[in-house]
CSV table of C-alpha atoms in Angstrom, one decimal:
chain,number,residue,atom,x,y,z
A,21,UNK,CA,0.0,0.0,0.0
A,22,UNK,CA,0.8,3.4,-0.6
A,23,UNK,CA,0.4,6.5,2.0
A,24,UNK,CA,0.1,9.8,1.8
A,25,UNK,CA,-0.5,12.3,4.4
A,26,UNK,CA,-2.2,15.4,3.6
A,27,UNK,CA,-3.2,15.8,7.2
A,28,UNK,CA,0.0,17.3,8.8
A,29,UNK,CA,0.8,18.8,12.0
A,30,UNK,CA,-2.8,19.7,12.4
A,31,UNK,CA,-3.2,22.2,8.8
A,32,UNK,CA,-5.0,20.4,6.0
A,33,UNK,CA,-3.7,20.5,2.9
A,34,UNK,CA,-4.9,21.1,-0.5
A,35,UNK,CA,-7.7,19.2,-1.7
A,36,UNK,CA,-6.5,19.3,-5.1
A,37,UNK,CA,-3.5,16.9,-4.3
A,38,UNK,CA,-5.7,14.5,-3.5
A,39,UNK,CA,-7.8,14.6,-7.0
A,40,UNK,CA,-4.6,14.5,-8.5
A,41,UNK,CA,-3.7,11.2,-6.9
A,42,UNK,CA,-6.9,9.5,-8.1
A,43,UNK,CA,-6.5,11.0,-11.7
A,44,UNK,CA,-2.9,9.7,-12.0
A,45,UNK,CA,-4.4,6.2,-10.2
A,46,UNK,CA,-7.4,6.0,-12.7
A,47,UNK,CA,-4.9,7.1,-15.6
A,48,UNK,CA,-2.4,3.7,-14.4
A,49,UNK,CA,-2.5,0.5,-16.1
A,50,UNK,CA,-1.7,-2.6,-15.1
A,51,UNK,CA,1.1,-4.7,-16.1
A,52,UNK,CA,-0.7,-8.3,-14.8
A,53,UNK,CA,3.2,-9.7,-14.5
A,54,UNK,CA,4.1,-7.2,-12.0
A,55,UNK,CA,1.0,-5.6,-10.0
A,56,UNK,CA,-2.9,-6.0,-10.8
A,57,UNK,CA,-4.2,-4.9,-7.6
A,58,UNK,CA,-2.9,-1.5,-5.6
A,59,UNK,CA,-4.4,0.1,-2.7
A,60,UNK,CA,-3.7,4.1,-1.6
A,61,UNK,CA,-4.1,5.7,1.7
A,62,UNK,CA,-5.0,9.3,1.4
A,63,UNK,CA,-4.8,11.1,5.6
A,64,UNK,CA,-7.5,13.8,4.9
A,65,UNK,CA,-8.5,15.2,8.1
A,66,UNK,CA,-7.2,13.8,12.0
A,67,UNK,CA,-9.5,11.0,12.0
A,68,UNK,CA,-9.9,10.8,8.4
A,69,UNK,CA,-8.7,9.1,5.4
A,70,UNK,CA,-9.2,8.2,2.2
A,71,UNK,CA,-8.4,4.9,0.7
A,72,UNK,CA,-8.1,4.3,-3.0
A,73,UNK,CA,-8.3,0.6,-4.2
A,74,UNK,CA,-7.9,-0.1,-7.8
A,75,UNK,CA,-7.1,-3.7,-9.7
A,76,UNK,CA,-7.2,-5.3,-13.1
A,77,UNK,CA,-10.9,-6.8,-13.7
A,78,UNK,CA,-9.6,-10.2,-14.7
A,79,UNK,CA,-9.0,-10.5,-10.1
A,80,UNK,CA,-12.8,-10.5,-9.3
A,81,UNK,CA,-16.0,-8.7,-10.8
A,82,UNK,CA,-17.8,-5.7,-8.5
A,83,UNK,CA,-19.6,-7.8,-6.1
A,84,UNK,CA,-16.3,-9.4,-4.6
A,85,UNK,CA,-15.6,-5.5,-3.6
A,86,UNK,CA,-18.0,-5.8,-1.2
A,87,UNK,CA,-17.1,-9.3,0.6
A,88,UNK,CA,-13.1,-8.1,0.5
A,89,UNK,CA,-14.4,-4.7,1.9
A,90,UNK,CA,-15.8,-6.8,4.8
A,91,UNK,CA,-12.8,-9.0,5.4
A,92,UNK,CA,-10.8,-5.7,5.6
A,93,UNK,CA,-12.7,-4.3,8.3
A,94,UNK,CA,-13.2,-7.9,10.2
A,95,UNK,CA,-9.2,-7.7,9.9
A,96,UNK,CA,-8.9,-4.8,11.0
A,97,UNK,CA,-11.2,-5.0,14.0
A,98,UNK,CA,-9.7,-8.0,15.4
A,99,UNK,CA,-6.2,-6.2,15.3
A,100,UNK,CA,-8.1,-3.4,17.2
A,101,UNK,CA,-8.6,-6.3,19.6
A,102,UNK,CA,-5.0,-7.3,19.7
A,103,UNK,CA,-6.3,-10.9,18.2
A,104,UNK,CA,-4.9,-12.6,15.1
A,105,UNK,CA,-7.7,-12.2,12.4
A,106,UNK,CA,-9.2,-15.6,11.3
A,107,UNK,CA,-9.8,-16.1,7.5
A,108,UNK,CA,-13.4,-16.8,6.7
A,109,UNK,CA,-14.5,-20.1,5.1
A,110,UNK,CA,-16.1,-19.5,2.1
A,111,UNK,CA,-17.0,-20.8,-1.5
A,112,UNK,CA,-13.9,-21.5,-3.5
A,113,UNK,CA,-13.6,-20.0,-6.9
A,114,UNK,CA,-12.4,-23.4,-8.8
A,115,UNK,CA,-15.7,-25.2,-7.9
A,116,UNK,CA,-17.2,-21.7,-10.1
A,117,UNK,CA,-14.7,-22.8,-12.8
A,118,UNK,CA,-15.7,-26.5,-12.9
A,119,UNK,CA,-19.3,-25.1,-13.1
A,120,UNK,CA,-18.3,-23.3,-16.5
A,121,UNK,CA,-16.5,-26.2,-17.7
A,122,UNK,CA,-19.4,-28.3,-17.5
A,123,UNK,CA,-21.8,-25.7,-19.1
A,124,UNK,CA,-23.8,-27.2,-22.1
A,125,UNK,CA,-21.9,-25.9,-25.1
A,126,UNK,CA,-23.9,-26.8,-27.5
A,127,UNK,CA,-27.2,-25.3,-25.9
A,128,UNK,CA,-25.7,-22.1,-25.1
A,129,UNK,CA,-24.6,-21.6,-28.9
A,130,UNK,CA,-28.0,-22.5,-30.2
A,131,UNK,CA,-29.7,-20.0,-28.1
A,132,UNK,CA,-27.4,-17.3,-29.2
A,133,UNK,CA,-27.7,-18.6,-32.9
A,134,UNK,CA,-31.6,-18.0,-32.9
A,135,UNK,CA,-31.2,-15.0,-30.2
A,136,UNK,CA,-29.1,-13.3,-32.9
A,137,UNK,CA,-31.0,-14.4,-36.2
A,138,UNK,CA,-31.4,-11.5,-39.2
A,139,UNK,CA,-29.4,-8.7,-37.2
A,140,UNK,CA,-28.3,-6.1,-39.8
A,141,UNK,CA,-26.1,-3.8,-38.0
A,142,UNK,CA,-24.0,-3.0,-35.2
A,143,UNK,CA,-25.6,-0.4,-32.3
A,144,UNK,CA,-23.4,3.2,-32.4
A,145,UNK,CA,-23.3,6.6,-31.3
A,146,UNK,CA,-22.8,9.9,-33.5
A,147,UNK,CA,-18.7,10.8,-32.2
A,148,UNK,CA,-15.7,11.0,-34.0
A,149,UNK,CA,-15.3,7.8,-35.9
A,150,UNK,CA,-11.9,6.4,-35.4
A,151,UNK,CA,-10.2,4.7,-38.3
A,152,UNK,CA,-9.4,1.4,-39.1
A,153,UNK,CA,-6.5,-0.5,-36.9
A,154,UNK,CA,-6.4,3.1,-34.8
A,155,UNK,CA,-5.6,2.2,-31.3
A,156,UNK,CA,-6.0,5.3,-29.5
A,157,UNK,CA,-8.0,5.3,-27.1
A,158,UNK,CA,-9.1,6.9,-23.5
A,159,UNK,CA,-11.7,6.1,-21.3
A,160,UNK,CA,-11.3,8.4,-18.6
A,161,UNK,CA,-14.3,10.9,-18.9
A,162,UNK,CA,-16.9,10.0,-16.0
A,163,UNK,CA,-20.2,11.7,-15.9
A,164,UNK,CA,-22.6,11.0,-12.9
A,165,UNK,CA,-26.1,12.0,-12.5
A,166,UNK,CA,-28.1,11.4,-9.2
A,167,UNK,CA,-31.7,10.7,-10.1
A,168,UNK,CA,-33.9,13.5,-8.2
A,169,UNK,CA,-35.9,12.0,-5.5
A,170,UNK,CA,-39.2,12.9,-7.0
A,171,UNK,CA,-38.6,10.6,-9.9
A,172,UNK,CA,-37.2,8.0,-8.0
A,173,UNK,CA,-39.9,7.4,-6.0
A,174,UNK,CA,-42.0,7.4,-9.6
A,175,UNK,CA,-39.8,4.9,-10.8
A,176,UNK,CA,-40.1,2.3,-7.8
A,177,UNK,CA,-43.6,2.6,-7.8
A,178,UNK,CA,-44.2,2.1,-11.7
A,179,UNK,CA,-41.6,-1.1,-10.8
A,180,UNK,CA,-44.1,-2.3,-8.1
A,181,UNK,CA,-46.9,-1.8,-9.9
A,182,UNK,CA,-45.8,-3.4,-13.2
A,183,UNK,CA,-44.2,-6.3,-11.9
A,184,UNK,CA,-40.9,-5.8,-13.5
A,185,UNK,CA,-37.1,-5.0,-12.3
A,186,UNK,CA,-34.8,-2.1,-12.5
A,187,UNK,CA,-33.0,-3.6,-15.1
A,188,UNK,CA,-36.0,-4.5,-17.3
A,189,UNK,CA,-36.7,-1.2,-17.0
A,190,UNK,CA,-33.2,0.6,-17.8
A,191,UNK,CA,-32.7,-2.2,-20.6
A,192,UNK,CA,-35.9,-1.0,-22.3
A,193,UNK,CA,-35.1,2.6,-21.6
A,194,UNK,CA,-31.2,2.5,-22.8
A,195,UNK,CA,-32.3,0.1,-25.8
A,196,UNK,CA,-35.1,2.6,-27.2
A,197,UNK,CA,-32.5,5.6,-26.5
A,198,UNK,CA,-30.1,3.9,-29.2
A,199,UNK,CA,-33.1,3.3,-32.1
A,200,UNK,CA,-33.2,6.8,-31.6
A,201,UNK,CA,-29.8,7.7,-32.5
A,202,UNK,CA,-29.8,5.1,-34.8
A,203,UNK,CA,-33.1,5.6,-36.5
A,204,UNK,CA,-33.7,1.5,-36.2
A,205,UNK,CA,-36.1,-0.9,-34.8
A,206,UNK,CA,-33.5,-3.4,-33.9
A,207,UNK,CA,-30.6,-2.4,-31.9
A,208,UNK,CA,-28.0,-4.4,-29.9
A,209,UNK,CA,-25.8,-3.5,-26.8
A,210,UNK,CA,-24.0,-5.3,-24.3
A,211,UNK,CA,-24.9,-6.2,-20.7
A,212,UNK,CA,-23.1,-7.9,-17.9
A,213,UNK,CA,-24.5,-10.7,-16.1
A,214,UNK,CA,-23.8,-12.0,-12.5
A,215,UNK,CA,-23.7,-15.9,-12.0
A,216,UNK,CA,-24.3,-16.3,-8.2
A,217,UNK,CA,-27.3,-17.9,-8.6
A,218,UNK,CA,-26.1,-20.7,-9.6
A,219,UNK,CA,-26.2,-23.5,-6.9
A,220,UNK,CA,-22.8,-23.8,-5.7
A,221,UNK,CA,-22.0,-23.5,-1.8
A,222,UNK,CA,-21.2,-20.6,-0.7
A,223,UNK,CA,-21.0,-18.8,-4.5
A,224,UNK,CA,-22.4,-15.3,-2.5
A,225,UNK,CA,-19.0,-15.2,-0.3
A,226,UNK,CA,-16.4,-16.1,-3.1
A,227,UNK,CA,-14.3,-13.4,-4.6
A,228,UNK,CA,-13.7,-13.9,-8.3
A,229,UNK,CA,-14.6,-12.6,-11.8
A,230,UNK,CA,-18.4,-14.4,-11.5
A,231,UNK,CA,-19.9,-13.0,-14.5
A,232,UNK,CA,-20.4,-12.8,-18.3
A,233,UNK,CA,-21.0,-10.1,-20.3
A,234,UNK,CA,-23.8,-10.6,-23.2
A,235,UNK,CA,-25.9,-8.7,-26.0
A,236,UNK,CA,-28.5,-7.9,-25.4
A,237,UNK,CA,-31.4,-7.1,-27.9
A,238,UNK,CA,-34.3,-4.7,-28.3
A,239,UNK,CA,-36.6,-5.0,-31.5
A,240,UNK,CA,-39.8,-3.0,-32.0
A,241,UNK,CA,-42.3,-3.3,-34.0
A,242,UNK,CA,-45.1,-0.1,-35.4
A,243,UNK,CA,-47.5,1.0,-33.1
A,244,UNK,CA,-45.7,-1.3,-30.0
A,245,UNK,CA,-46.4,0.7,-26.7
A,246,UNK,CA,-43.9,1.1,-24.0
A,247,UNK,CA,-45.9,-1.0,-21.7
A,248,UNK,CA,-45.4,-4.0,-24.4
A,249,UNK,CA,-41.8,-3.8,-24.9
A,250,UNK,CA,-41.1,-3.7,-21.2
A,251,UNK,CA,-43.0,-7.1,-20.4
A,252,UNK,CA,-41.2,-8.3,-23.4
A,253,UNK,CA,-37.7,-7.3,-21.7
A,254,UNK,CA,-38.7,-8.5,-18.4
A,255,UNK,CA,-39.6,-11.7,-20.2
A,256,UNK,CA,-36.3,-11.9,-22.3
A,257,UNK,CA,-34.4,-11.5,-19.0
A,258,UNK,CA,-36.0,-14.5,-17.1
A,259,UNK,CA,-35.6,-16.7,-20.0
A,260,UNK,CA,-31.9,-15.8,-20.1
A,261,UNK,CA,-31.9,-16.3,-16.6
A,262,UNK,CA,-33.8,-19.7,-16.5
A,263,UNK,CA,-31.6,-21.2,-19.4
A,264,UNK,CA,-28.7,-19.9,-17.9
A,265,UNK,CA,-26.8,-19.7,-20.7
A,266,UNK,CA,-23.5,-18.6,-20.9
A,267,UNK,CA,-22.1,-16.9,-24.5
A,268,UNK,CA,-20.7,-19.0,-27.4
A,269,UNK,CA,-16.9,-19.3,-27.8
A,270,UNK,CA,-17.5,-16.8,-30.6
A,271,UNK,CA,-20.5,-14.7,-30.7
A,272,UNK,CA,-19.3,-12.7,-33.7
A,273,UNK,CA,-19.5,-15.6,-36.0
A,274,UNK,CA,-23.6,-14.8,-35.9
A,275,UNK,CA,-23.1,-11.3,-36.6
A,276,UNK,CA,-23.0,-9.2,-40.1
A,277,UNK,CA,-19.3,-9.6,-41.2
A,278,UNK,CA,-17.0,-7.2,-40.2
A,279,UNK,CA,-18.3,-6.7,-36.4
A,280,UNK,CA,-16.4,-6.7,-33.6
A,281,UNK,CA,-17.1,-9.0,-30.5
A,282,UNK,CA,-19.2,-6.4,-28.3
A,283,UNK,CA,-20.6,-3.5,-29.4
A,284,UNK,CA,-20.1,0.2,-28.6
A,285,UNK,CA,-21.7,0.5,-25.1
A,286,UNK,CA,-22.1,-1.7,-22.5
A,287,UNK,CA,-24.8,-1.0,-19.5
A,288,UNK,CA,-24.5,-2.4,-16.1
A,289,UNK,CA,-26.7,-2.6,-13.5
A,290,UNK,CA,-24.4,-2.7,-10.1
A,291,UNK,CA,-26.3,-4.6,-7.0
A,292,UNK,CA,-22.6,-4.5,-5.1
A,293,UNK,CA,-23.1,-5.5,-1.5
A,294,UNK,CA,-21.3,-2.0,-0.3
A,295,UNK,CA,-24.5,-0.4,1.2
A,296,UNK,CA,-24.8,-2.6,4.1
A,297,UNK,CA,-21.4,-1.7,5.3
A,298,UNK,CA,-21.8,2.2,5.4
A,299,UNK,CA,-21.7,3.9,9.0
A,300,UNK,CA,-20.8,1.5,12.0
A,301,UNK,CA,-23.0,-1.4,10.1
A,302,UNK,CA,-21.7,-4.4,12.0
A,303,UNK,CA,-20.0,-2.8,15.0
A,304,UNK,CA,-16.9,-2.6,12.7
A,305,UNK,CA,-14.2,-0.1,15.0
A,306,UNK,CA,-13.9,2.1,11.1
A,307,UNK,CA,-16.7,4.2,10.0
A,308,UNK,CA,-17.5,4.2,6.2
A,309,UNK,CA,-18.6,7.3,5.4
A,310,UNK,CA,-19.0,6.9,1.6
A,311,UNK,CA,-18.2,5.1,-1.5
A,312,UNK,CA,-17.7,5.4,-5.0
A,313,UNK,CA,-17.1,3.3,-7.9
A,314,UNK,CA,-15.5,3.4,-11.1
A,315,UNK,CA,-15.2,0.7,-14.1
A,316,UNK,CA,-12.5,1.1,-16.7
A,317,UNK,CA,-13.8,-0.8,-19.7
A,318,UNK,CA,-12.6,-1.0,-23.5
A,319,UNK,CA,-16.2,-0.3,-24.7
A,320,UNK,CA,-16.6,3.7,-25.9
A,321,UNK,CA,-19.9,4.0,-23.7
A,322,UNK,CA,-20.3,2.0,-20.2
A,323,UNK,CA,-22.9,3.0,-18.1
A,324,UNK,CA,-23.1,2.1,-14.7
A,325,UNK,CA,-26.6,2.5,-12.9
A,326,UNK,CA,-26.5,2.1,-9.6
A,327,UNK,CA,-29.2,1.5,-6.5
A,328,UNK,CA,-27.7,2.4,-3.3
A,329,UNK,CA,-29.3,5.4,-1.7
A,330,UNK,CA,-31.4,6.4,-4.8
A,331,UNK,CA,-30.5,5.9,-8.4
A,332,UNK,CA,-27.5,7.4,-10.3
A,333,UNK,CA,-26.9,7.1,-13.9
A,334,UNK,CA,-22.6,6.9,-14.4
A,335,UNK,CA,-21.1,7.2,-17.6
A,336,UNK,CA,-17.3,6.2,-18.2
A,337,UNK,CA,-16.6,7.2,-22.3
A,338,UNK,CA,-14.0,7.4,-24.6
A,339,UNK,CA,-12.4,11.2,-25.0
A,340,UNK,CA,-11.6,10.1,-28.0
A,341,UNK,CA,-14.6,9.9,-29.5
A,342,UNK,CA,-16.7,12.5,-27.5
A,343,UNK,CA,-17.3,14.9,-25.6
A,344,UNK,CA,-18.6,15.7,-22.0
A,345,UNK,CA,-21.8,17.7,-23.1
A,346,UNK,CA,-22.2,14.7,-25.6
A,347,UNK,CA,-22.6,12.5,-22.4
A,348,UNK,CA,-24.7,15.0,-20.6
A,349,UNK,CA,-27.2,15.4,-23.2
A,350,UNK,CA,-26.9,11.4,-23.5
A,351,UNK,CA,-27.6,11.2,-20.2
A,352,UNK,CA,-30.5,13.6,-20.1
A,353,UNK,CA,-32.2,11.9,-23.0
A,354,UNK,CA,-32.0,8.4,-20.9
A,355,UNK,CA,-33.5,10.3,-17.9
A,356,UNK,CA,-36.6,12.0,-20.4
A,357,UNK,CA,-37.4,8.6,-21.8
A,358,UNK,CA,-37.1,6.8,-18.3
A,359,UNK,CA,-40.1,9.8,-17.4
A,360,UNK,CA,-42.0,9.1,-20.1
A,361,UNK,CA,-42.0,5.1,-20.0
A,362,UNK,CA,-43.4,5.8,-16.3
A,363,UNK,CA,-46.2,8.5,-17.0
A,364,UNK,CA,-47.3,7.3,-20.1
A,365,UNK,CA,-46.9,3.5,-20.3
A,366,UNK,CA,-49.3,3.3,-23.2
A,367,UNK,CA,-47.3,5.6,-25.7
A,368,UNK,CA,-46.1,3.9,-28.5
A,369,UNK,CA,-42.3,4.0,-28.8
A,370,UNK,CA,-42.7,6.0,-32.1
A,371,UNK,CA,-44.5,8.6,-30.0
A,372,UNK,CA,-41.5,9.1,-27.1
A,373,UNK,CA,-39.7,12.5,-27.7
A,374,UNK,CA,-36.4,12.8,-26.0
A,375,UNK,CA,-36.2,16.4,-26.3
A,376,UNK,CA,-36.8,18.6,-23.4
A,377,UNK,CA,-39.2,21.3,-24.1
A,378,UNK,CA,-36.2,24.0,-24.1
A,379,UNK,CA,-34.9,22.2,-27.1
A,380,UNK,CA,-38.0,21.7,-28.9
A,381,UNK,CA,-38.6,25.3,-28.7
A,382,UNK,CA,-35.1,25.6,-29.8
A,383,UNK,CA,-35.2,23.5,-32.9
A,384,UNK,CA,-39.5,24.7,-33.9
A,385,UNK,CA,-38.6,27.8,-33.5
A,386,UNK,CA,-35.2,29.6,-33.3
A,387,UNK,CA,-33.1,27.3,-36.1
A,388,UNK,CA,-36.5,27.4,-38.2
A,389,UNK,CA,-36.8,31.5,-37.7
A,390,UNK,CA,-35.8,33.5,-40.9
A,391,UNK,CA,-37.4,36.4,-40.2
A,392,UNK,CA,-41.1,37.3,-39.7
A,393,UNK,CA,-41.9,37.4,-44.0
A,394,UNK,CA,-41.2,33.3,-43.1
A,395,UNK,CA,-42.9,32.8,-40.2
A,396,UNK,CA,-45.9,31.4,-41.8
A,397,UNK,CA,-43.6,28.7,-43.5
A,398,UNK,CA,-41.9,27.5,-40.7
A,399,UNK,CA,-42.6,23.6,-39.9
A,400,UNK,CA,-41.8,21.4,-37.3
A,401,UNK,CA,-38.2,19.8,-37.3
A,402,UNK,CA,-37.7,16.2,-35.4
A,403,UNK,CA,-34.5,15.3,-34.4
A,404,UNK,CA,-32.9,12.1,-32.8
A,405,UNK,CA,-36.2,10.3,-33.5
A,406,UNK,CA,-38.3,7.7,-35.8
């Protein structure tokens, strides 16, 4: 571990230091021969601190944060004890491996076979299009935005009401967002799937990389209301779930030629088992006072959502290809059509504007303005939508 003391003789020092210490931490690869896991302790205040861990994804997936987290501060409260601390006895990681191993092959491939039948094309954003074989890339941006209370508590409620889950709901929201962009009924996009339901002993307690990552697709058809295409998601998501099916050795080998493996963003819906550990939870001697999380991926979009103390919508994205008022508005638009899946469930998809009214205004009436000889002629103009 590394330490660093901004916290001396009693005067605080500048905040900034600290920020530069998780830039320069987030910027750091790994070299997996060397060091794929570092931890930072930042002294912020006299009883205080600040501690950064970071690690290569091929260690564990998110929710093995939260059972390492725990270990830590089990450790750490039986040194406070002057005892030894006791490792805990929990699921091994190779009986998960076996599990894989003995998957049905065959099954999974001819579910993604079908699952993938007659898709045309690959799922993008409008950005700077990079060009073959370029390698540049950087996927430090991070945007978050905390969903207001007000339309959280709408969003649980529609949840209860319907029947469905978060994700079904965020699926359908982020899927409809990209036929937008891409002015298609059938979109793809990739999703990451955690496989600790699977009956192993003690799976919930094992720290490894426990999960797949998927496509996922959303196809509409004319006049299809919102309502509809969410009980199709939620249904699509059981099924997944039921067949537990895993993806092919090579899932671009039923894709258009030319595709990559993957597409250009990835949404994950975290369910990390942090929350229960914040304050004294547990009579742990540390206090957690807060938490955040970032994912470095290779995918120009991931979006994080995450369930803690209300919802937040996190975007990590490629500077590369765009830029941060590109993921605000991206962001905003998700937010709009999450709204209007939840007050107007019977709309059909075609009829879901992701404009605010600002923008509308904007586009009817200032870009269409001319002068007033024209304003009789002007006519409404629809962006980003079918």
């Amino acid at each position: 571990p590394t330490y660093y003391d901004f916290f001396k003789d009693g005067t605080r020092e500048n905040k900034k230091w600290l920020e530069e210490i998780i830039s320069k931490d987030w910027k750091k690869k790994f070299d997996l021969r060397e060091v794929p896991f570092r931890v930072s302790l930042c002294k912020t205040d006299e009883y205080k601190y600040e501690m950064i861990v970071s690690s290569h994804h091929i260690l564990y997936d998110g929710w093995s944060s939260g059972i390492i987290l725990n270990e830590f501060l089990e450790a750490y409260d039986a040194l406070a004890r002057h005892e030894k601390p006791v490792p805990p006895v929990k699921g091994k990681f190779k009986e998960y491996v076996k599990w894989v191993q003995l998957r049905d092959r065959e099954k999974s491939k001819q579910y993604w076979k079908e699952y993938l039948e007659n898709f045309e094309s690959q799922s993008r954003f409008p950005g700077k299009t990079k060009k073959e074989g370029e390698k540049e890339f950087d996927c430090t941006g991070n945007y978050h935005l905390k969903i207001s209370p007000d339309t959280t508590e709408k969003l649980e409620s529609f949840l209860k009401s319907q029947k469905i889950t978060l994700s079904a709901l965020f699926y359908s929201g982020w899927g409809i967002l990209l036929q937008k962009y891409n002015y298609r009924e059938d979109i793809l996009f990739d999703t990451t799937v955690s496989e600790r339901s699977v009956k192993i002993k003690g799976i919930e307690k094992t720290v490894g990389l426990l999960m797949e990552t998927v496509p996922f697709r959303i196809k509409t058809a004319a006049g299809q209301t919102i309502k509809e295409v969410l009980s199709k998601v939620h249904a699509g998501l059981r099924e997944r779930e039921d067949l537990e099916v895993g993806p092919p050795p090579n899932i671009k080998e039923y894709l258009p030629g030319g595709y990559r493996v993957g597409f250009d963003s990835v949404l994950v819906m975290e369910n990390y088992p942090l929350s229960g550990l914040m304050g004294k939870a547990g009579n742990h001697e540390l206090e957690l006072a807060s938490f955040s999380i970032n994912e470095m991926t290779r995918y120009d979009v991931t979006v994080i959502i995450t369930a803690f103390k209300g919802i937040e919508i996190g975007i990590t994205y490629d500077r590369t290809v765009f830029d941060e008022q590109g993921i605000k508005n991206l962001c905003r638009y998700l937010v709009t059509i999450l709204e209007e899946m939840v007050e107007s469930p019977g709309k059909t998809i075609s009829e879901i504007n992701i404009l605010s009214g600002e923008e509308r205004q904007t586009l009817l009436y200032e870009f269409n303005c001319r002068g007033a000889e024209s304003q009789r002629y002007k006519r409404p103009v629809y962006i980003l939508d079918r």
